[in-house]
Coordinates of C-alpha atoms and ligand atoms in Angstrom, one line a residue:
X434 CA 129.4 118.8 112.9
X435 CA 128.4 117.1 115.2
X436 CA 127.1 113.6 114.3
X437 CA 125.9 112.8 110.4
X438 CA 122.7 111.0 111.0
X439 CA 121.8 108.7 108.0
X440 CA 118.3 107.4 107.5
X441 CA 117.7 105.5 104.5
X442 CA 114.4 105.5 102.5
X443 CA 112.8 102.8 104.6
X444 CA 113.5 104.1 108.1
X445 CA 111.1 107.3 108.0
X446 CA 110.1 106.5 112.0
X447 CA 110.4 109.5 114.2
X448 CA 111.1 107.0 116.8
X449 CA 114.2 105.4 114.1
X450 CA 116.8 104.4 117.0
X451 CA 119.0 106.7 115.2
X452 CA 117.1 109.7 115.2
X453 CA 116.9 108.9 119.5
X454 CA 118.8 111.5 121.0
X455 CA 119.4 113.9 117.7
X456 CA 121.0 117.1 119.3
X457 CA 119.2 119.7 116.5
X458 CA 122.1 122.2 117.9
X459 CA 124.8 120.0 116.5
X460 CA 123.8 117.1 114.1
X461 CA 122.2 117.0 110.1
X462 CA 120.6 114.1 109.3
X463 CA 121.7 112.9 105.7
X464 CA 119.1 111.7 103.5
X465 CA 119.6 110.7 99.1
X466 CA 118.0 109.8 96.3
X467 CA 120.0 107.6 94.2
X468 CA 119.6 105.7 91.4
X469 CA 121.3 102.5 92.5
X470 CA 118.2 101.7 95.0
X471 CA 115.9 102.4 92.1
X472 CA 118.1 100.5 89.9
X473 CA 119.4 97.5 91.3
X474 CA 116.3 95.8 90.6
X475 CA 114.3 97.9 87.8
X476 CA 111.4 98.8 90.7
X477 CA 107.8 99.4 89.5
X478 CA 107.9 102.8 88.8
X479 CA 104.8 103.7 91.6
X480 CA 107.4 102.0 94.1
X481 CA 110.3 104.2 93.4
X482 CA 107.8 107.2 93.7
X483 CA 106.4 106.4 96.8
X484 CA 109.6 106.0 98.7
X485 CA 110.6 109.5 97.1
X486 CA 107.6 111.1 97.9
X487 CA 107.6 109.8 101.6
X488 CA 111.4 110.8 101.8
X489 CA 111.3 114.2 101.1
X490 CA 107.6 114.4 103.0
X491 CA 109.9 112.9 106.1
X492 CA 113.1 115.3 105.9
X493 CA 110.0 118.5 105.7
X494 CA 108.5 117.1 109.0
X495 CA 112.1 116.8 110.7
X496 CA 112.9 120.4 109.3
X497 CA 109.5 121.6 110.2
X498 CA 111.0 120.5 114.1
X499 CA 114.2 122.3 114.0
X500 CA 116.3 119.2 112.8
X501 CA 119.2 120.4 110.1
X502 CA 118.9 118.1 106.8
X503 CA 120.9 117.6 103.8
X504 CA 118.9 116.4 101.5
X505 CA 120.0 115.0 98.4
X506 CA 118.2 115.0 95.0
X507 CA 118.0 112.6 92.5
X508 CA 118.4 115.3 89.9
X509 CA 121.4 116.9 91.5
X510 CA 124.0 117.2 88.8
X511 CA 127.0 116.1 91.5
X512 CA 125.0 112.8 92.9
X513 CA 127.0 109.9 92.2
X514 CA 124.3 107.8 93.0
X515 CA 125.3 105.3 95.4
X516 CA 124.5 105.4 99.2
X517 CA 128.4 104.7 99.9
X518 CA 129.3 107.9 97.2
X519 CA 126.9 110.1 98.9
X520 CA 128.1 109.8 102.4
X521 CA 131.5 110.1 101.6
X522 CA 130.4 113.5 100.0
X523 CA 128.4 114.1 102.8
X524 CA 131.6 113.6 105.1
X525 CA 133.4 115.9 103.2
X526 CA 131.0 118.5 103.3
X527 CA 130.1 118.1 107.3
X528 CA 133.2 117.3 108.7
X529 CA 131.1 115.0 111.5
X530 CA 132.4 113.0 114.1
X531 CA 130.9 110.5 113.7
X532 CA 128.1 108.6 111.1
X533 CA 125.1 106.6 112.8
X534 CA 122.4 104.7 111.6
X535 CA 120.3 102.6 112.5
X536 CA 120.8 98.7 110.8
X537 CA 119.5 98.5 107.1
X538 CA 116.7 95.7 106.5
X539 CA 119.0 94.2 103.8
X540 CA 121.5 91.9 103.7
X541 CA 122.9 93.7 100.8
X542 CA 122.9 97.7 102.2
X543 CA 124.8 95.8 105.4
X544 CA 127.9 94.5 103.5
X545 CA 127.8 98.0 102.0
X546 CA 128.0 100.0 106.0
X547 CA 130.8 97.5 106.2
X548 CA 133.2 99.1 103.9
X549 CA 132.3 102.4 105.2
X550 CA 134.4 103.3 108.8
X551 CA 137.2 102.8 105.9
X552 CA 135.8 104.4 103.4
X553 CA 135.1 107.4 105.0
X554 CA 137.9 107.8 107.8
X555 CA 135.2 108.4 110.6
X556 CA 133.7 105.8 113.3
X557 CA 130.3 104.5 112.3
X558 CA 127.9 103.6 114.5
X559 CA 125.3 101.4 113.4
X560 CA 122.1 100.5 116.0
X561 CA 119.8 98.4 116.2
X562 CA 116.1 98.3 114.7
X563 CA 113.9 97.7 117.3
X564 CA 111.0 98.6 115.2
X565 CA 110.5 95.1 115.5
X566 CA 108.4 93.0 118.1
X567 CA 111.8 90.1 117.9
X568 CA 115.1 91.5 117.5
X569 CA 117.1 89.5 116.3
X570 CA 119.0 88.2 118.7
X571 CA 115.9 87.4 120.1
X572 CA 115.2 85.1 117.3
X573 CA 118.1 83.3 117.2
X574 CA 118.1 82.6 120.3
X575 CA 114.3 81.3 120.2
X576 CA 115.6 79.2 117.5
X577 CA 118.2 77.6 119.0
X578 CA 115.4 76.5 121.4
X579 CA 113.4 74.8 118.5
X580 CA 110.5 77.3 118.4
X581 CA 111.0 78.8 115.2
X582 CA 111.0 75.8 113.2
X583 CA 107.6 76.6 112.5
X584 CA 105.9 80.3 112.0
X585 CA 103.1 78.9 114.2
X586 CA 105.0 77.9 117.3
X587 CA 106.9 81.5 117.1
X588 CA 104.0 82.9 117.0
X589 CA 102.5 81.8 119.9
X590 CA 105.8 82.9 121.0
X591 CA 104.9 86.0 120.4
X592 CA 101.5 86.0 121.4
X593 CA 102.8 85.5 125.3
X594 CA 105.9 88.1 125.2
X595 CA 103.9 90.7 123.8
X596 CA 100.4 89.6 125.2
X597 CA 98.3 90.7 122.1
X598 CA 94.5 88.6 122.2
X599 CA 95.7 87.0 125.1
X600 CA 93.7 86.4 128.8
X601 CA 95.4 85.2 131.7
X602 CA 98.3 83.5 130.0
X603 CA 95.4 81.8 127.1
X604 CA 94.8 82.9 123.6
X605 CA 91.5 85.0 124.1
X606 CA 88.2 82.5 123.1
X607 CA 90.9 79.3 123.5
X608 CA 92.1 79.3 120.1
X609 CA 95.5 80.5 118.8
X610 CA 94.5 80.3 115.0
X611 CA 91.0 80.8 113.1
X612 CA 91.9 80.7 109.8
X613 CA 89.9 77.4 109.6
X614 CA 86.8 80.4 109.7
X615 CA 88.6 82.2 106.9
X616 CA 88.8 80.6 103.5
X617 CA 85.6 81.9 102.4
X618 CA 85.3 82.5 98.7
X619 CA 83.5 86.1 97.5
X620 CA 79.7 85.1 96.8
X621 CA 78.2 86.8 93.7
X622 CA 77.0 90.2 94.0
X623 CA 79.3 90.9 97.4
X624 CA 79.2 94.3 97.9
X625 CA 82.8 95.8 99.1
X626 CA 83.8 98.2 100.5
X627 CA 85.1 102.2 99.1
X628 CA 88.6 102.0 99.9
X629 CA 90.3 105.1 101.1
X630 CA 93.2 106.1 99.1
X631 CA 95.3 109.3 98.4
X632 CA 95.3 111.8 95.6
X633 CA 98.8 112.7 94.8
X634 CA 99.9 115.9 96.4
X635 CA 102.6 118.4 94.7
X636 CA 105.5 117.1 96.0
X637 CA 104.4 113.8 95.2
X638 CA 103.7 114.9 91.4
X639 CA 106.9 116.2 91.1
X640 CA 108.4 113.0 91.9
X641 CA 106.6 111.3 89.7
X642 CA 107.4 113.2 86.9
X643 CA 111.1 112.8 87.8
X644 CA 110.7 109.0 88.2
X645 CA 108.7 109.5 84.5
X646 CA 111.8 111.3 83.4
X647 CA 114.5 109.1 85.0
X648 CA 113.1 105.6 84.7
X649 CA 111.3 105.3 81.7
X650 CA 111.4 101.9 81.3
X651 CA 110.9 100.9 84.1
X652 CA 107.2 98.4 84.9
X653 CA 104.0 99.8 86.3
X654 CA 102.1 102.3 85.6
X655 CA 101.9 106.2 87.9
X656 CA 98.6 107.3 86.8
X657 CA 96.6 105.8 89.5
X658 CA 99.3 106.0 92.2
X659 CA 97.5 106.4 95.6
X660 CA 99.5 105.4 98.5
X661 CA 100.0 107.4 101.7
X662 CA 103.4 108.7 101.7
X663 CA 103.4 110.9 104.7
X664 CA 102.7 109.8 108.3
X665 CA 99.5 111.7 108.7
X666 CA 98.0 110.2 105.4
X667 CA 99.0 106.8 106.6
X668 CA 97.3 107.1 109.9
X669 CA 94.4 108.3 107.9
X670 CA 95.1 104.2 105.9
X671 CA 95.1 102.3 109.0
X672 CA 92.0 104.0 110.4
X673 CA 90.0 103.4 107.2
X674 CA 90.8 100.1 107.1
X675 CA 90.1 98.8 111.0
X676 CA 86.6 100.5 110.5
X677 CA 85.9 99.5 107.3
X678 CA 87.9 96.5 105.8
X679 CA 88.8 94.7 109.2
X680 CA 86.0 94.0 110.3
X681 CA 85.6 91.4 107.2
X682 CA 89.0 91.0 106.8
X683 CA 89.0 87.5 108.1
X684 CA 85.9 85.9 106.1
X685 CA 87.4 86.9 102.9
X686 CA 91.5 86.5 103.2
X687 CA 91.9 84.2 100.9
X688 CA 89.2 85.5 98.2
X689 CA 90.2 86.8 94.6
X690 CA 87.7 88.9 92.3
X691 CA 88.4 90.1 88.8
X692 CA 88.6 93.6 88.8
X693 CA 88.6 93.8 92.3
X694 CA 92.3 94.6 93.5
X695 CA 92.1 95.3 97.3
X696 CA 89.2 93.6 98.6
X697 CA 89.1 93.6 102.7
X698 CA 93.0 93.7 102.5
X699 CA 95.0 96.0 104.7
X700 CA 97.1 97.8 102.0
X701 CA 99.3 99.1 104.9
X702 CA 102.8 97.3 103.8
X703 CA 104.3 100.2 101.8
X704 CA 103.7 102.4 104.9
X705 CA 104.5 99.8 107.5
X706 CA 108.0 98.8 105.1
X707 CA 109.1 102.6 104.5
X708 CA 108.5 103.1 108.9
X709 CA 105.4 105.4 108.6
X710 CA 103.8 102.9 110.8
X711 CA 104.7 101.2 113.4
X712 CA 104.1 97.6 113.4
X713 CA 103.0 97.6 117.4
X714 CA 100.3 100.9 116.2
X715 CA 98.9 98.8 113.5
X716 CA 98.8 95.3 115.6
X717 CA 97.3 98.2 119.0
X718 CA 94.6 99.3 116.8
X719 CA 93.6 95.5 116.0
X720 CA 93.2 94.4 119.0
X721 CA 91.4 97.8 120.5
X722 CA 89.1 97.4 117.6
X723 CA 88.3 93.7 118.8
X724 CA 88.5 94.8 122.5
X725 CA 85.6 97.4 121.8
X726 CA 83.3 94.5 119.9
X727 CA 83.5 96.3 116.7
X728 CA 85.3 93.2 114.6
X729 CA 85.4 89.0 115.1
X730 CA 87.9 87.8 116.9
X731 CA 88.6 85.6 113.4
X732 CA 89.3 89.0 112.1
X733 CA 91.7 90.2 114.6
X734 CA 93.6 87.1 115.2
X735 CA 94.0 86.7 111.3
X736 CA 95.5 90.1 110.7
X737 CA 97.6 89.9 114.2
X738 CA 99.3 86.8 113.4
X739 CA 100.0 88.4 110.1
X740 CA 102.4 90.8 111.6
X741 CA 103.1 89.5 114.8
X742 CA 103.6 86.0 112.9
X743 CA 104.8 86.3 109.8
X744 CA 105.9 89.5 109.4
X745 CA 108.1 89.3 112.0
X746 CA 108.7 85.8 111.3
X747 CA 110.4 85.7 107.5
X748 CA 112.6 89.0 108.8
X749 CA 114.1 87.0 111.5
X750 CA 114.5 83.8 109.8
X751 CA 116.7 86.6 106.8
X752 CA 118.4 88.0 108.7
X753 CA 120.0 84.8 111.3
X754 CA 120.4 82.6 107.3
X755 CA 121.7 85.1 105.1
X756 CA 123.3 85.2 103.1
X757 CA 123.1 81.6 102.6
X758 CA 119.7 81.8 102.5
X759 CA 119.0 83.0 98.8
X760 CA 121.4 80.5 97.3
X761 CA 119.9 77.1 98.0
X762 CA 117.4 75.8 94.7
X763 CA 115.9 72.4 96.5
X764 CA 114.0 71.9 93.0
X765 CA 116.3 72.4 90.4
X766 CA 114.6 74.6 89.1
X767 CA 115.9 76.2 85.8
X768 CA 113.8 78.1 83.7
X769 CA 113.8 81.3 82.7
X770 CA 110.9 84.1 83.6
X771 CA 108.2 84.4 80.8
X772 CA 107.8 87.3 79.4
X773 CA 104.1 87.7 80.3
X774 CA 105.0 88.3 83.9
X775 CA 105.8 91.4 82.6
X776 CA 103.4 92.2 79.7
X777 CA 100.0 90.6 81.1
X778 CA 99.7 88.9 77.7
X779 CA 98.7 85.7 78.3
X780 CA 95.4 83.4 77.7
X781 CA 95.8 82.1 81.2
X782 CA 92.8 85.0 82.4
X783 CA 93.8 84.7 86.3
X784 CA 97.8 85.9 85.6
X785 CA 96.9 88.6 83.5
X786 CA 94.2 89.9 86.0
X787 CA 97.3 89.3 88.9
X788 CA 99.7 91.1 86.1
X789 CA 97.2 93.8 84.9
X790 CA 96.7 94.5 89.1
X791 CA 100.5 94.8 89.9
X792 CA 101.0 96.9 86.8
X793 CA 98.1 99.5 87.9
X794 CA 99.1 99.3 91.6
X795 CA 102.2 98.1 92.3
X796 CA 100.0 95.7 94.6
X797 CA 98.5 92.3 94.5
X798 CA 96.8 90.8 98.2
X799 CA 98.1 87.8 99.7
X800 CA 96.6 84.9 97.5
X801 CA 97.3 86.6 93.9
X802 CA 100.9 86.1 94.9
X803 CA 101.1 83.4 96.7
X804 CA 98.8 80.8 94.7
X805 CA 98.6 82.5 91.1
X806 CA 102.0 84.1 89.9
X807 CA 103.7 82.2 92.7
X808 CA 102.0 79.1 92.0
X809 CA 102.3 79.3 88.6
X810 CA 106.0 80.0 88.7
X811 CA 106.7 76.9 91.0
X812 CA 105.0 74.2 88.9
X813 CA 106.6 75.7 86.2
X814 CA 110.3 75.5 87.7
X815 CA 111.3 79.3 87.2
X816 CA 114.5 79.9 88.5
X817 CA 114.5 80.8 92.1
X818 CA 116.7 84.0 91.6
X819 CA 114.6 84.8 88.3
X820 CA 111.2 85.0 90.4
X821 CA 112.6 86.7 93.3
X822 CA 114.0 89.6 91.1
X823 CA 110.5 90.1 90.0
X824 CA 108.8 90.2 93.2
X825 CA 111.4 92.5 94.6
X826 CA 110.6 94.8 91.6
X827 CA 107.3 95.1 91.1
X828 CA 105.2 95.6 94.7
X829 CA 105.4 99.1 96.5
X830 CA 106.3 97.0 99.6
X831 CA 108.7 95.0 98.6
X832 CA 112.0 94.5 100.2
X833 CA 114.7 91.8 100.7
X834 CA 114.4 90.9 103.8
X835 CA 110.3 90.0 103.5
X836 CA 110.4 89.5 99.7
X837 CA 113.2 86.7 100.2
X838 CA 111.8 84.0 102.5
X839 CA 108.2 84.6 100.8
X840 CA 109.6 83.9 97.9
X841 CA 112.3 81.5 97.9
X842 CA 110.5 79.8 100.7
X843 CA 107.6 80.3 100.1
X844 CA 106.9 79.9 96.7
X845 CA 110.1 78.4 95.4
X846 CA 110.5 76.0 98.0
X847 CA 114.2 76.7 97.1
X848 CA 114.7 76.5 100.6
X849 CA 113.7 72.8 100.6
X850 CA 111.0 73.4 103.5
X851 CA 112.2 75.8 105.8
X852 CA 109.0 77.7 105.5
X853 CA 106.9 75.7 104.3
X854 CA 106.4 71.7 105.3
X855 CA 104.9 71.4 102.2
X856 CA 105.4 73.3 98.6
X857 CA 102.0 75.8 98.3
X858 CA 101.0 73.7 94.8
X859 CA 97.9 73.8 93.5
X860 CA 95.6 73.3 90.6
X861 CA 93.1 75.1 89.0
X862 CA 90.4 73.1 91.5
X863 CA 91.7 75.9 94.0
X864 CA 91.8 79.0 91.9
X865 CA 88.7 78.1 90.3
X866 CA 87.0 78.1 94.1
X867 CA 88.5 80.7 95.7
X868 CA 88.0 83.4 92.8
X869 CA 85.8 84.1 89.4
X870 CA 88.8 84.0 87.4
X871 CA 88.1 81.1 85.5
X872 CA 84.9 82.1 84.3
X873 CA 86.7 84.8 82.4
X874 CA 89.2 82.1 80.6
X875 CA 89.6 80.7 77.6
X876 CA 91.1 77.6 79.3
X877 CA 88.7 74.7 80.8
X878 CA 90.0 74.9 84.5
X879 CA 88.4 71.4 84.4
X880 CA 90.3 69.8 81.8
X881 CA 93.4 67.9 82.6
X882 CA 95.2 67.3 78.8
X883 CA 93.8 68.3 75.6
X884 CA 93.7 71.7 73.7
X885 CA 92.1 73.6 76.1
X886 CA 92.6 72.3 79.6
X887 CA 93.9 74.6 81.8
X888 CA 98.0 75.0 82.2
X889 CA 97.5 74.6 85.8
X890 CA 95.9 71.0 85.7
X891 CA 98.6 69.5 83.9
X892 CA 101.7 71.1 84.9
X893 CA 100.5 70.2 89.0
X894 CA 100.1 67.0 88.0
X895 CA 103.6 67.1 86.3
X896 CA 105.1 68.9 89.0
X897 CA 104.0 66.1 91.5
X898 CA 105.3 63.2 89.0
X899 CA 108.5 64.9 88.5
X900 CA 109.3 65.7 92.8
X901 CA 107.6 62.0 93.6
X902 CA 111.9 62.1 95.5
X903 CA 111.4 64.6 97.0
X904 CA 107.8 64.6 98.1
X905 CA 106.2 61.1 97.7
X906 CA 107.4 60.1 101.5
X907 CA 106.0 64.0 102.8
X908 CA 102.7 63.1 105.1
X909 CA 100.9 66.4 104.3
X910 CA 101.5 65.5 100.2
X911 CA 99.7 61.4 100.6
X912 CA 96.4 63.2 99.3
X913 CA 97.5 64.4 96.3
X914 CA 99.6 61.6 95.5
X915 CA 96.8 59.5 96.1
X916 CA 94.7 61.7 93.4
X917 CA 97.9 61.0 91.4
X918 CA 97.8 57.3 91.6
X919 CA 94.2 56.7 90.6
X920 CA 95.4 58.2 86.8
X921 CA 96.6 55.1 85.1
X922 CA 100.2 55.2 83.0
X923 CA 98.8 56.8 80.2
X924 CA 97.6 59.8 81.4
X925 CA 100.3 60.3 83.5
X926 CA 102.5 60.3 80.3
X927 CA 99.8 62.4 78.1
X928 CA 100.1 65.0 81.4
X929 CA 103.5 65.1 81.4
X930 CA 103.9 65.2 77.6
X931 CA 101.3 68.4 78.2
X932 CA 103.3 70.0 80.6
X933 CA 106.8 69.8 78.4
X934 CA 105.2 70.9 75.8
X935 CA 103.7 73.9 77.2
X936 CA 106.8 74.6 79.3
X937 CA 108.9 74.3 75.9
X938 CA 107.1 77.1 74.1
X939 CA 105.7 78.8 76.9
X940 CA 108.6 82.0 76.1
X941 CA 108.4 81.9 72.2
X942 CA 106.1 83.9 70.0
X943 CA 104.5 80.6 68.5
X944 CA 103.7 78.7 72.2
X945 CA 101.1 79.6 74.6
X946 CA 101.4 82.6 75.8
X947 CA 103.0 84.4 73.1
X948 CA 106.0 86.7 74.1
X949 CA 105.7 90.4 73.6
X950 CA 107.6 91.0 70.5
X951 CA 108.4 95.1 70.4
Ligands
LIG247 P1 97.1 92.4 104.4 O1 96.4 91.1 104.0 O2 96.0 93.0 104.6 O3 97.8 91.5 105.6 C1 98.6 92.6 106.9 C2 100.1 93.1 107.0 O4 100.2 92.3 107.3 C3 100.4 93.1 106.0 O5 100.7 94.5 105.4 C4 102.0 92.9 105.5 O6 102.8 93.8 106.8 C5 101.8 91.3 107.2 N1 101.8 90.5 105.7 C6 101.2 89.7 105.9 N2 101.7 88.5 105.5 C7 102.5 88.3 105.3 C8 104.0 87.5 104.7 N3 103.7 86.2 104.3 N4 105.2 88.0 105.4 C9 105.5 89.4 105.8 N5 104.5 89.7 105.8 C10 103.3 90.1 105.6 N6 105.4 91.7 102.2 C11 106.0 92.4 102.0 O7 105.5 94.0 102.5 N7 106.8 92.5 101.3 C12 107.4 92.1 100.1 O8 108.1 92.2 99.6 C13 106.4 90.6 100.0 N8 106.5 90.4 99.3 C14 105.6 89.0 98.8 C15 106.0 88.0 98.1 C16 105.6 86.8 98.1 C17 105.6 85.4 96.9 C18 104.6 86.4 98.7 C19 103.4 85.1 98.1 C20 103.9 87.6 99.9 C21 104.4 88.5 99.8 N9 104.9 89.3 101.2 C22 105.2 90.5 101.3 C23 103.5 89.5 102.0 C24 102.0 89.4 101.9 O9 101.6 89.0 100.4 C25 102.3 91.3 101.6 O10 102.5 91.8 102.7 C26 101.0 92.0 101.4 O11 99.8 91.1 100.1 C27 100.1 93.0 101.6 O12 99.0 93.8 101.3 P2 98.3 94.1 102.9 O13 98.9 95.4 103.3 O14 97.0 94.6 102.4 O15 98.4 92.8 103.7
LIG248 C1 113.8 101.5 97.2 C2 114.9 102.6 97.3 C3 114.3 103.3 96.4 C4 114.2 103.3 95.1 N1 115.4 104.0 96.5 C5 115.7 105.3 97.6 C6 116.8 106.4 97.6 O1 116.9 107.1 96.5 N2 117.3 106.2 98.4 C7 117.2 105.5 99.8 O2 117.5 106.0 100.6 N3 115.9 105.2 100.0 C8 115.8 103.8 98.7 N4 115.4 103.1 98.8 C9 115.1 102.1 100.1 C10 116.2 101.6 100.0 O3 116.8 100.5 99.0 C11 116.2 100.6 101.5 O4 116.8 101.5 102.3 C12 117.3 100.0 101.5 O5 117.3 98.9 100.7 C13 117.3 99.4 103.5 O6 118.0 97.7 103.1
LIG249 FE1 93.8 80.5 85.6 FE2 93.1 77.9 84.3 FE3 91.4 79.4 86.2 FE4 92.3 79.9 83.2 S1 91.3 77.9 83.8 S2 91.7 81.4 85.1 S3 93.9 79.5 83.7 S4 93.7 78.4 86.9

């Protein structure tokens, strides 16, 4: 054999750098399904099924081109169930001159790869993952010029470099960012578009049975599986989004509604992160729809910013700051993750709704992740590692490079403000404004203390009290602290006591919410 080209489960792109110069007469592609990747955190069943089905389809597509693919299935008896073990077996089978792969998304896998030349006894060539707009070396260079201090600076630089929504060196419409127009709550009776979802085909159904058999205790329902698993389906999903949801994506970007899990969001992150779609084609489609007059500027700009800005920013940050990035704990948060993150058994309606959607779809949209489950974890002082492991497990789009900065930085503020200049902490007032959750809740969103007071209220004010040393002098926190200081000492003491009581009981059977006793 010539070269052994190892394609990982989130590298399902025909344009992958490792496949660029493949010689079908001599080279072999290796793909492996291994338990280690399914269990380093207990991934949602739909996430595993999505990746394994997409991997099998990708292997079929390569074979249809005449490429030799050595594909190791999860239930193959000889399977050693690790990347290193399977690669070693494949080297024995094929005796390649070298192993070629594209650099991994996750640091964890990067560490494994470093051991491979010695373990395998053949040269290992690791190529750059060029499916991103900004190479890691470019990000490091931009950092040295202070351009990555904040996402917004980085984003503007990326707009200039790529030319998205630019006109003669200036942002189209005169402004870089139209977020001020993107914070509307859904009016009552608003009719949402029906979203294109995908019925599992034979390959997906086979994989679903395998997942149910091999990972029976993992979180998540499989019966609603509806993700695109091929490039062709992913392109249909993109088209559906651009036509039916993008026009109103901006307006309702931050809204939440009971029973409505998708609203106007793209639902493209699993396909993007696994490589079925490229970031550039997705941004081009959005820009094209704007240019054709089919979507307003606030929608196109808001959407492109998520990908060209946020997605590239967190990836650059991850790869330039690891392995130290995940180690900090700025707020000294140490509580274990409450059981209701898995069971959904809580009287807090907003939390129960987000966990329900997460269980059913392996998906929650950004504001649910940030302002409901994320906000609760921040206010309750959940240990960053615990909350990170949850986010990494439960979402079909979750990979360490994108999940970690969002959770560790944006949600937990554990990085001390590298991503956000202030913590994303809110009380029930925000959740009540952006959703209908509070109307269906047994707690009183208006009450700060008392038996029916919403926990988000006393936890929020208690968060400010507890961390005054860290945030009291932050100009962006001046308003909340001014509001807090209007409460007299007695009220502040009552808030603190309510919060302490809730937190002490949170994970116990007599507390609220009850732990699931099985
Ligand atoms: P849309 O809202 O329609 O956005 C379009 C695209 O923009 C997404 O597909 C995604 O590729 C990109 N994007 C949007 N926001 C972000 C962001 N903050 N960071 C990076 N990319 C972004 N996204 C992941 O892809 N994987 C994760 O593991 C992940 N973990 C998260 C954890 C937390 C705590 C938070 C607050 C956010 C996380 N996000 C993650 C970001 C975001 O919530 C998801 O990308 C988004 O919800 C995916 O759904 P969508 O495709 O419908 O997105
Ligand atoms: C997430 C995942 C899962 C569940 N299973 C596999 C697998 O069996 N084989 C594989 O190649 N990849 C899998 N993945 C994705 C990998 O975890 C992902 O490629 C790495 O985290 C990238 O660094
Ligand atoms: Fe959530 Fe509080 Fe509103 Fe209930 S009242 S839905 S717990 S924010």
